Short mmCIF file of C-alpha atoms in Angstrom, two decimals:
data_model
loop_
_atom_site.label_atom_id
_atom_site.label_comp_id
_atom_site.label_asym_id
_atom_site.label_seq_id
_atom_site.Cartn_x
_atom_site.Cartn_y
_atom_site.Cartn_z
CA GLU A 1 70.57 108.83 131.61
CA VAL A 2 72.05 106.66 128.48
CA GLN A 3 73.65 103.96 128.93
CA LEU A 4 75.66 100.79 126.90
CA VAL A 5 76.09 97.51 129.97
CA GLN A 6 78.92 94.57 127.76
CA SER A 7 78.70 91.26 129.26
CA GLY A 8 81.65 90.20 131.71
CA ALA A 9 84.90 88.87 130.77
CA GLU A 10 85.56 85.78 129.49
CA VAL A 11 88.41 83.30 129.22
CA LYS A 12 87.45 80.48 126.55
CA LYS A 13 89.72 78.16 124.85
CA PRO A 14 90.60 78.16 121.01
CA GLY A 15 88.80 76.99 118.09
CA GLU A 16 85.75 77.44 121.07
CA SER A 17 83.24 79.74 120.63
CA LEU A 18 81.74 83.33 122.29
CA ARG A 19 78.97 86.30 121.99
CA ILE A 20 79.45 88.78 124.20
CA SER A 21 76.90 91.33 124.80
CA CYS A 22 75.71 95.31 125.01
CA LYS A 23 72.43 95.99 126.18
CA ALA A 24 71.47 100.36 125.76
CA SER A 25 68.79 101.57 128.00
CA GLY A 26 68.49 105.48 128.26
CA TYR A 27 67.42 106.05 124.42
CA THR A 28 65.17 104.65 120.73
CA PHE A 29 67.98 101.55 120.04
CA THR A 30 67.45 101.16 117.08
CA THR A 31 67.88 104.53 116.32
CA TYR A 32 71.59 104.68 116.59
CA TRP A 33 74.66 102.94 114.50
CA ILE A 34 75.89 100.44 116.92
CA GLY A 35 79.49 100.12 116.03
CA TRP A 36 81.97 97.03 117.87
CA VAL A 37 86.17 98.24 119.17
CA ARG A 38 88.86 95.97 119.52
CA GLN A 39 91.55 96.62 121.63
CA MET A 40 94.72 93.79 121.25
CA PRO A 41 97.04 93.90 124.56
CA GLY A 42 99.14 97.24 123.62
CA LYS A 43 97.76 97.67 120.87
CA GLY A 44 95.66 100.92 119.65
CA LEU A 45 91.84 101.07 118.55
CA GLU A 46 90.14 99.13 115.64
CA LEU A 47 86.63 100.06 114.13
CA MET A 48 85.70 95.90 113.95
CA GLY A 49 81.61 96.76 112.09
CA ILE A 50 78.92 98.46 112.47
CA ILE A 51 75.35 97.81 112.88
CA TYR A 52 72.07 98.92 112.57
CA PRO A 53 70.09 98.35 114.76
CA GLY A 54 67.10 99.69 112.90
CA ASP A 55 66.95 97.74 110.18
CA SER A 56 70.44 95.26 111.39
CA ASP A 57 72.27 96.50 108.28
CA THR A 58 76.06 95.32 110.12
CA ARG A 59 78.83 96.88 108.05
CA TYR A 60 82.27 95.19 109.01
CA SER A 61 85.70 96.23 108.06
CA PRO A 62 87.76 94.15 105.83
CA SER A 63 90.21 92.91 108.36
CA PHE A 64 87.31 91.65 110.15
CA GLN A 65 85.00 90.40 107.76
CA GLY A 66 84.68 86.98 108.28
CA GLN A 67 85.91 86.37 111.43
CA VAL A 68 83.03 87.56 113.42
CA THR A 69 79.23 88.20 113.43
CA ILE A 70 77.48 91.25 114.42
CA SER A 71 74.33 91.05 115.05
CA ALA A 72 71.35 92.70 116.85
CA ASP A 73 67.62 92.04 118.92
CA LYS A 74 66.10 95.10 119.00
CA SER A 75 63.32 93.25 121.14
CA ILE A 76 66.37 93.81 124.44
CA SER A 77 68.27 96.36 122.87
CA THR A 78 71.08 94.61 122.85
CA ALA A 79 73.74 94.55 120.11
CA TYR A 80 76.50 91.03 120.00
CA LEU A 81 79.97 90.70 118.67
CA GLN A 82 80.99 86.67 118.21
CA TRP A 83 82.90 83.91 117.13
CA SER A 84 82.39 80.29 116.09
CA SER A 85 86.05 78.80 115.74
CA LEU A 86 88.75 81.21 118.78
CA LYS A 87 92.20 81.65 118.14
CA ALA A 88 94.65 83.36 120.55
CA SER A 89 94.68 85.82 118.48
CA ASP A 90 91.42 87.38 119.79
CA THR A 91 92.72 88.03 122.99
CA ALA A 92 91.61 92.08 123.41
CA MET A 93 89.17 94.00 125.46
CA TYR A 94 85.83 94.07 123.72
CA TYR A 95 84.05 97.92 123.52
CA CYS A 96 80.22 98.77 122.12
CA ALA A 97 80.49 101.71 120.81
CA ARG A 98 76.49 104.35 120.48
CA LEU A 99 77.15 105.64 116.52
CA THR A 100 75.69 109.22 116.21
CA SER A 101 74.17 111.53 113.59
CA TYR A 102 77.78 113.51 112.96
CA TYR A 103 79.40 110.70 113.34
CA TYR A 104 81.44 110.49 116.54
CA PHE A 105 80.91 107.38 119.46
CA ASP A 106 78.71 109.38 122.19
CA TYR A 107 78.49 106.86 124.88
CA TRP A 108 81.19 103.67 125.16
CA GLY A 109 80.68 99.97 126.95
CA GLN A 110 82.74 98.83 129.57
CA GLY A 111 84.33 96.51 128.30
CA THR A 112 84.54 93.50 127.92
CA LEU A 113 87.68 91.78 128.61
CA GLY A 114 88.65 88.80 126.32
CA THR A 115 91.48 85.44 126.92
CA VAL A 116 91.68 82.93 124.53
CA SER A 117 94.16 79.91 126.16
CA SER A 118 94.80 76.24 125.57
CA GLN B 1 90.81 102.44 104.36
CA SER B 2 93.79 103.62 105.82
CA ALA B 3 94.02 104.70 109.83
CA LEU B 4 94.66 108.17 110.62
CA THR B 5 97.82 109.67 110.88
CA GLN B 6 98.68 110.43 114.89
CA PRO B 7 102.25 110.82 116.85
CA ALA B 8 102.93 107.78 118.52
CA SER B 9 103.77 109.70 121.46
CA VAL B 10 103.86 113.56 122.98
CA SER B 11 104.97 114.66 126.16
CA GLY B 12 105.39 117.67 128.38
CA SER B 13 106.03 119.20 132.02
CA PRO B 14 102.79 120.03 133.76
CA GLY B 15 101.96 123.62 132.67
CA GLN B 16 103.27 123.29 129.40
CA SER B 17 100.97 122.98 125.74
CA ILE B 18 101.07 120.03 123.58
CA THR B 19 99.08 119.36 120.52
CA ILE B 20 98.46 116.24 118.70
CA SER B 21 98.11 116.32 114.91
CA CYS B 22 95.59 113.39 113.06
CA THR B 23 96.64 113.30 109.48
CA GLY B 24 94.51 112.10 107.37
CA THR B 25 93.00 112.12 102.57
CA SER B 26 90.54 114.85 101.38
CA SER B 27 87.92 111.72 101.77
CA ASP B 28 87.83 112.16 105.96
CA VAL B 29 89.47 115.18 107.49
CA GLY B 30 89.85 117.49 105.06
CA GLY B 31 87.21 116.61 103.82
CA TYR B 32 84.06 117.27 106.63
CA LYS B 33 83.91 118.39 109.46
CA TYR B 34 83.50 115.53 111.75
CA VAL B 35 86.35 114.89 113.69
CA SER B 36 86.16 113.71 117.76
CA TRP B 37 88.84 113.16 119.85
CA TYR B 38 88.71 110.99 122.34
CA GLN B 39 90.88 110.19 125.50
CA HIS B 40 91.70 106.86 126.11
CA LEU B 41 93.05 105.94 130.35
CA PRO B 42 94.33 102.35 131.06
CA GLY B 43 90.72 99.64 132.04
CA LYS B 44 89.31 102.37 131.02
CA ALA B 45 85.74 103.01 128.14
CA PRO B 46 87.35 106.03 125.57
CA LYS B 47 85.88 109.52 126.53
CA LEU B 48 84.14 112.06 123.55
CA MET B 49 86.39 115.82 124.35
CA ILE B 50 85.95 116.68 120.97
CA SER B 51 83.22 116.89 118.14
CA GLY B 52 82.64 118.11 115.06
CA PHE B 53 87.01 119.39 115.67
CA SER B 54 86.06 121.98 118.05
CA ASN B 55 83.22 121.27 120.11
CA ARG B 56 83.85 120.03 124.13
CA ALA B 57 82.06 117.50 125.19
CA THR B 58 79.57 118.19 128.18
CA GLY B 59 81.39 118.73 131.30
CA VAL B 60 84.98 118.37 129.42
CA SER B 61 87.53 121.38 130.82
CA THR B 62 88.59 124.43 128.75
CA ARG B 63 92.60 123.08 129.01
CA PHE B 64 91.02 121.35 126.20
CA SER B 65 90.44 123.22 122.39
CA GLY B 66 90.08 121.40 118.49
CA SER B 67 91.00 122.05 115.54
CA LYS B 68 91.11 121.68 111.67
CA SER B 69 92.71 123.00 108.51
CA GLY B 70 93.20 120.54 105.21
CA ASN B 71 93.88 117.66 105.96
CA THR B 72 95.28 117.43 109.05
CA ALA B 73 93.20 117.80 112.20
CA SER B 74 94.73 119.30 115.59
CA LEU B 75 94.10 118.49 119.22
CA THR B 76 95.78 120.66 122.16
CA ILE B 77 95.96 119.72 125.58
CA SER B 78 97.27 124.06 128.16
CA GLY B 79 97.72 124.31 130.61
CA LEU B 80 99.41 120.39 130.62
CA GLN B 81 98.09 118.43 134.06
CA ALA B 82 99.70 114.44 135.27
CA GLU B 83 95.72 113.85 134.95
CA ASP B 84 95.51 114.64 132.06
CA GLU B 85 98.90 111.17 130.96
CA ALA B 86 96.19 108.94 128.37
CA ASP B 87 96.34 107.49 124.90
CA TYR B 88 94.24 109.95 122.72
CA TYR B 89 92.49 109.30 119.54
CA CYS B 90 90.98 110.81 116.83
CA ILE B 91 88.55 109.34 114.88
CA SER B 92 86.61 110.95 111.70
CA TYR B 93 83.77 110.67 109.28
CA THR B 94 84.81 109.25 105.76
CA SER B 95 83.47 108.86 102.47
CA SER B 96 85.19 105.86 101.89
CA SER B 97 84.11 103.35 104.59
CA THR B 98 81.21 101.68 104.21
CA LEU B 99 81.63 101.88 108.28
CA LEU B 100 81.43 105.51 108.23
CA SER B 101 83.63 105.83 110.60
CA VAL B 102 88.82 105.89 109.90
CA PHE B 103 90.06 106.06 113.59
CA GLY B 104 93.93 107.22 113.84
CA THR B 105 96.65 105.58 115.04
CA GLY B 106 96.37 107.16 118.72
CA THR B 107 99.12 108.77 120.69
CA LYS B 108 100.27 108.44 123.99
CA VAL B 109 100.94 111.99 126.24
CA THR B 110 103.21 111.75 129.03
CA VAL B 111 103.61 114.25 131.67
CA LEU B 112 107.20 114.87 132.36
#
């Protein structure tokens, strides 16, 4: 059974760093793109970027380029989304999702709520 | 790459049919068959409903159907039920972005 299990909710202060994870199981991790999706409070879904764990090809939305880092560790089938210096505006729910070769996201993580507040 | 355009809200009474549109360009919706639809309930992960613009995902009710004409894709919910109240998003493959996908703006479906 395919599963994407995300790390738990986080509460951080502005300026702190954060890394959230997405552990994949039930399929060959290196053969599917993984996307990270943001949902800010009361807003829609936004694709932040995607990574192909097979060769670490990573692509960012212009809105998120330079603001976050997406990475993956093939040895433990886990993708990451990280910030080096959080802002209050980073408060959101974050989802990882698997992108198929027919360009739809078939499996989603349960979401990680990130709260940034002083 | 601009987001695909969806109506902000659509409503209907139980038993009625509603249709949600998703308008893009020839570089995404109009140029490819790779349009998918997702249901998003509060506090839950988005759920794939339709892929390949008209193929229902496993376990999805036959009340949900998808279609495409030109640069606009549509999701129709027939026999509307209270449990269908949710946000719905379309996503399309795009040749205009290295991200491969472009998201719709989302539609809130309200069952009156």
